[in-house]
XYZ file of N, CA, C and O in Angstrom:
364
model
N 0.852 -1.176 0.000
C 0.000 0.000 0.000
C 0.902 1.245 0.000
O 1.961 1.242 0.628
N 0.556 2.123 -0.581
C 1.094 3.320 -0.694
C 1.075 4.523 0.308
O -0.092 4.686 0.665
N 1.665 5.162 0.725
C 1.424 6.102 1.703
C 0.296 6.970 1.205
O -0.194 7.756 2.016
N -0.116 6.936 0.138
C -1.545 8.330 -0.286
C -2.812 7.554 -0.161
O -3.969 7.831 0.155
N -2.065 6.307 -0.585
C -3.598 5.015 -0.178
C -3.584 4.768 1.216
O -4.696 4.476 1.657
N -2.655 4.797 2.055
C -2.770 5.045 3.563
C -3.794 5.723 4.272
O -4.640 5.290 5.055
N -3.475 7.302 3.695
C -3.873 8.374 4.380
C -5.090 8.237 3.709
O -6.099 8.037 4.385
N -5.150 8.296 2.758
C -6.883 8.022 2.363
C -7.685 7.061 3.128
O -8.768 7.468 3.548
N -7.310 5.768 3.397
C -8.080 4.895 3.735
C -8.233 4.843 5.638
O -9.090 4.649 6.500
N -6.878 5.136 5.517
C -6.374 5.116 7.407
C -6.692 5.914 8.179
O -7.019 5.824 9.362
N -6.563 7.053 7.245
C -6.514 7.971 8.490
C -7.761 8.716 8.821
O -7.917 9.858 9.253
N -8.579 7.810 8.519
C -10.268 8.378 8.834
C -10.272 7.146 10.141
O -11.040 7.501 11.035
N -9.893 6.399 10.303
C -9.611 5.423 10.808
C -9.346 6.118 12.637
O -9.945 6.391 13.677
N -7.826 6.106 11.904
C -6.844 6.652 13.071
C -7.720 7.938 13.975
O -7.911 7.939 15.191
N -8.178 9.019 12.955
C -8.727 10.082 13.772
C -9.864 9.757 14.736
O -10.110 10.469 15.710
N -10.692 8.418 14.363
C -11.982 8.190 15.033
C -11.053 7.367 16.230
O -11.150 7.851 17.358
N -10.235 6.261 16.090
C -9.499 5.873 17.091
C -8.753 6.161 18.242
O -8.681 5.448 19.242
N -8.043 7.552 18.003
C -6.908 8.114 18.874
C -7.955 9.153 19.521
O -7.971 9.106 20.751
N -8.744 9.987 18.989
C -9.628 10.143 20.080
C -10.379 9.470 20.579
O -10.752 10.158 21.529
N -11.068 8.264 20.634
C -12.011 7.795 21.403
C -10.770 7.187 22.168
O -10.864 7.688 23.289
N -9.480 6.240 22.151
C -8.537 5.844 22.830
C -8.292 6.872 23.829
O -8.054 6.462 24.965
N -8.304 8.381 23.590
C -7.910 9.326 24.726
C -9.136 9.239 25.141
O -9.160 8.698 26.246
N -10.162 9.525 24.760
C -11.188 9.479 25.936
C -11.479 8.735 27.019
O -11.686 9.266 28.109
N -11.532 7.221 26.806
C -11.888 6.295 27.357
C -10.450 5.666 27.910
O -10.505 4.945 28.906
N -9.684 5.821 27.538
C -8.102 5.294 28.437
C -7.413 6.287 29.127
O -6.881 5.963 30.189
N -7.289 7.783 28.611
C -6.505 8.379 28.837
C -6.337 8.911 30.256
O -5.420 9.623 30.666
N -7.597 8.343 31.071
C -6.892 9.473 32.723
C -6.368 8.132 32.979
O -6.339 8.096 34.209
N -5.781 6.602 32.395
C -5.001 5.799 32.804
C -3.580 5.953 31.877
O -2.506 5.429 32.172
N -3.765 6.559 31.028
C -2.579 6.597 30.027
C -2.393 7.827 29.221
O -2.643 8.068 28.040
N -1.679 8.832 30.571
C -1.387 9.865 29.799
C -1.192 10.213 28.550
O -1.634 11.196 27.955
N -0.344 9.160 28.083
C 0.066 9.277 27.143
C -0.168 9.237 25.817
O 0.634 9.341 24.888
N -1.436 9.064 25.807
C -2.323 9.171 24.784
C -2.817 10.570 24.027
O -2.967 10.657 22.809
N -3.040 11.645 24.977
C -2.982 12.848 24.742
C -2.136 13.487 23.750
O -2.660 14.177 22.875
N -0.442 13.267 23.818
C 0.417 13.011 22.801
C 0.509 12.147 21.766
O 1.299 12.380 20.851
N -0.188 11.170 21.769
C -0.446 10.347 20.403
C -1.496 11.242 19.610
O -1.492 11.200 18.379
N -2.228 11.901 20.170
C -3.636 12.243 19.547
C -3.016 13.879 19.032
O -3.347 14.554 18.058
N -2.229 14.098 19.878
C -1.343 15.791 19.168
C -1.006 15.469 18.295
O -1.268 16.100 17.271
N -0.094 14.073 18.268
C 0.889 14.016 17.579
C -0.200 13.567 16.321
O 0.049 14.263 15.337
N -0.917 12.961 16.158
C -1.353 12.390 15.141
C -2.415 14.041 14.255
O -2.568 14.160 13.039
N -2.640 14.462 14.704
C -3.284 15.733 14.182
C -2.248 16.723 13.401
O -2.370 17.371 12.361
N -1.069 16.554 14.428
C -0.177 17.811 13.757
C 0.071 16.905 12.573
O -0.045 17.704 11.644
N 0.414 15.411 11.883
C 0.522 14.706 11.296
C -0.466 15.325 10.127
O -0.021 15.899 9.134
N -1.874 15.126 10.390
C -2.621 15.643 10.174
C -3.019 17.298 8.732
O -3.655 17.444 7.688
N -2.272 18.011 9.513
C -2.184 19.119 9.085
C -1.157 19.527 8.420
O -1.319 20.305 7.480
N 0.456 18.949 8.889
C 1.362 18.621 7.780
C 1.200 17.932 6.639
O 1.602 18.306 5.538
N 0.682 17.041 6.845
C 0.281 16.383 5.490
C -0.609 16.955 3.988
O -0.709 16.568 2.823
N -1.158 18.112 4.837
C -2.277 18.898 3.905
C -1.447 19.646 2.982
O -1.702 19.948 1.816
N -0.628 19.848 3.532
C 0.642 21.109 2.785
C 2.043 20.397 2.544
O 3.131 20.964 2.652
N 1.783 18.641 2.092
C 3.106 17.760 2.041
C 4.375 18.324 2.690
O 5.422 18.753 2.207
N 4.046 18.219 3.625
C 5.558 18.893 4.816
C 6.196 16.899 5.322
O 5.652 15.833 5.030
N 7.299 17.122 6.011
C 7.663 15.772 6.397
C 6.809 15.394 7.767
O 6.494 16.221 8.622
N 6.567 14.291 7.798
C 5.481 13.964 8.889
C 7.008 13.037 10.074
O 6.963 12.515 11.188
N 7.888 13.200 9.300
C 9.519 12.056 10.032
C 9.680 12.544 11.561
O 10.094 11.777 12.431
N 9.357 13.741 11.790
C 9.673 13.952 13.533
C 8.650 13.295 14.219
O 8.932 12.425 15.043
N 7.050 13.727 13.886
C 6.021 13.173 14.610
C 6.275 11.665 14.707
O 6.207 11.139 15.818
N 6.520 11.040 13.785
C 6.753 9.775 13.340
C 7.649 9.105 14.312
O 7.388 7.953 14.659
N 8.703 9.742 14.791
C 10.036 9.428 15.210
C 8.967 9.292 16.827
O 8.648 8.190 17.275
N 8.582 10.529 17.452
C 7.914 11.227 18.564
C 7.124 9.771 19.131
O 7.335 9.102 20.142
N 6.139 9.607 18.023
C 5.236 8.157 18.195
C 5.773 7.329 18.679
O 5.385 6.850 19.745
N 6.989 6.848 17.946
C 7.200 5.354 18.093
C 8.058 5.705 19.187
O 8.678 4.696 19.525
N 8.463 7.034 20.118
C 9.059 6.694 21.590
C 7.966 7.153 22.987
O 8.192 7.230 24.194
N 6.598 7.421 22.080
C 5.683 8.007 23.110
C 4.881 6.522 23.428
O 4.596 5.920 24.463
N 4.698 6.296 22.129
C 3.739 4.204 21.983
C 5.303 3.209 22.451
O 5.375 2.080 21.964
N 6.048 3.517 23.042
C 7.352 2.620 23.148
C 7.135 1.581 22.005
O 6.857 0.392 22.160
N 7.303 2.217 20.880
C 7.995 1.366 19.668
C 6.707 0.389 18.905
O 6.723 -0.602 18.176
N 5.492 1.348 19.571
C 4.253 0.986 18.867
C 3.257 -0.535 19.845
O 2.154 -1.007 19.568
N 3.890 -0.785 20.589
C 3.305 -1.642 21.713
C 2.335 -1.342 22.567
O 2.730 -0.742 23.568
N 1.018 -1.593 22.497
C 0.039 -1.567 23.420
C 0.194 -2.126 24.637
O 0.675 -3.258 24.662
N -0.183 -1.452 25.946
C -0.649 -2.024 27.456
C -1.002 -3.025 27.531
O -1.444 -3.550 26.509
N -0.980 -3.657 28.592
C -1.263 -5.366 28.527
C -3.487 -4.821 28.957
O -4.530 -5.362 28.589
N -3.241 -3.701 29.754
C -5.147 -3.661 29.635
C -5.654 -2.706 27.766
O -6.566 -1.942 27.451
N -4.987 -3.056 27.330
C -5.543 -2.513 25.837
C -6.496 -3.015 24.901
O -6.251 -4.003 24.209
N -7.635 -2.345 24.843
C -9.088 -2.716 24.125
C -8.656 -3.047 22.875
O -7.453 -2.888 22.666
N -9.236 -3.404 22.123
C -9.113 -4.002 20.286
C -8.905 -2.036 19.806
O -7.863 -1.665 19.266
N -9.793 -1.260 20.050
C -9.645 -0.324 19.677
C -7.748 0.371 19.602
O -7.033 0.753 18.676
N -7.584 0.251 20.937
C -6.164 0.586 21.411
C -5.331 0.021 20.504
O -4.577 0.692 19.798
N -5.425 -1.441 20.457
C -4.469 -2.214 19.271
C -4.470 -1.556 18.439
O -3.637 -0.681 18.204
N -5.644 -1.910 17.656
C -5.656 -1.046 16.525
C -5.301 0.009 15.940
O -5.282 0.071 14.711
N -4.984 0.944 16.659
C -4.716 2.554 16.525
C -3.073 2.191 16.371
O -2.440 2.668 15.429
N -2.413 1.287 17.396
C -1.083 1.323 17.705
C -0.950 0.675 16.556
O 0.052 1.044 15.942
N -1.736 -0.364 15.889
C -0.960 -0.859 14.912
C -1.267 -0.573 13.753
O -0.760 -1.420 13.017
N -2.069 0.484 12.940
C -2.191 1.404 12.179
C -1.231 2.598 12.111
O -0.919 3.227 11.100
N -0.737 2.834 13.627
C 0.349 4.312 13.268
C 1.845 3.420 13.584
O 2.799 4.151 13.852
N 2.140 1.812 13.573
C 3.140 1.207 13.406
C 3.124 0.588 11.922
O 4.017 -0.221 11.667
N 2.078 0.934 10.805
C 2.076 0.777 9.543
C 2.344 1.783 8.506
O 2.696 1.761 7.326
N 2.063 2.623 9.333
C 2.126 4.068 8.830
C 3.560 4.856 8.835
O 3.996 5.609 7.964
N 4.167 4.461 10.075
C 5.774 4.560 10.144
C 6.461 3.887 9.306
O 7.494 4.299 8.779
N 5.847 2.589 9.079
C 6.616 1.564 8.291
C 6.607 1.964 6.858
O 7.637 1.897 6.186
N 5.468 2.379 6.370
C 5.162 2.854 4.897
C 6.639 4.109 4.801
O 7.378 4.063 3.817
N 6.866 5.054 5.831
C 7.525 6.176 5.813
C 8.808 6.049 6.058
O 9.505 7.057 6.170
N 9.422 4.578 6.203
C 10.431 4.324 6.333
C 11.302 4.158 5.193
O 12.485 3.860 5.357
């Protein structure tokens, strides 16, 4: 898959995911708050083809290398392993 077939298909995906993941996890996992920045500023760089490589970099040490919590819903997976496909495409 292509990174434009990504963002087309994914990232309607990702946006419904990383916020409902902050909602419903986040007063257990701060750190979600920064996935959900990070994935927006992603977001908005992308509109104006800027490099998405820092956010990218940011992710995979905020998700420790894209690994979900051992209490992580299907939703949670999912998100982590959509923005660990998405790195991979950008690699």
């Amino acid at each position: 898959m292509t990174k434009e077939m990504f963002i087309k298909e994914e990232f309607p995906k990702l946006n419904f995911f990383t916020r409902q993941i902050l909602k419903v996890h986040g007063s257990n996992h701060p750190e979600l708050k920064e996935v959900r920045a990070l994935f927006e500023q992603m977001q908005e760089k992308i509109k104006t083809n800027q490099s998405v490589a820092p956010e990218l970099t940011q992710l995979e040490t905020v998700t420790n290398r894209f690994t979900p919590p051992e209490d992580a819903c299907e939703g949670y997976k999912t998100t982590y392993d959509l923005l660990q496909q998405f790195y991979t495409l950008n690699q």
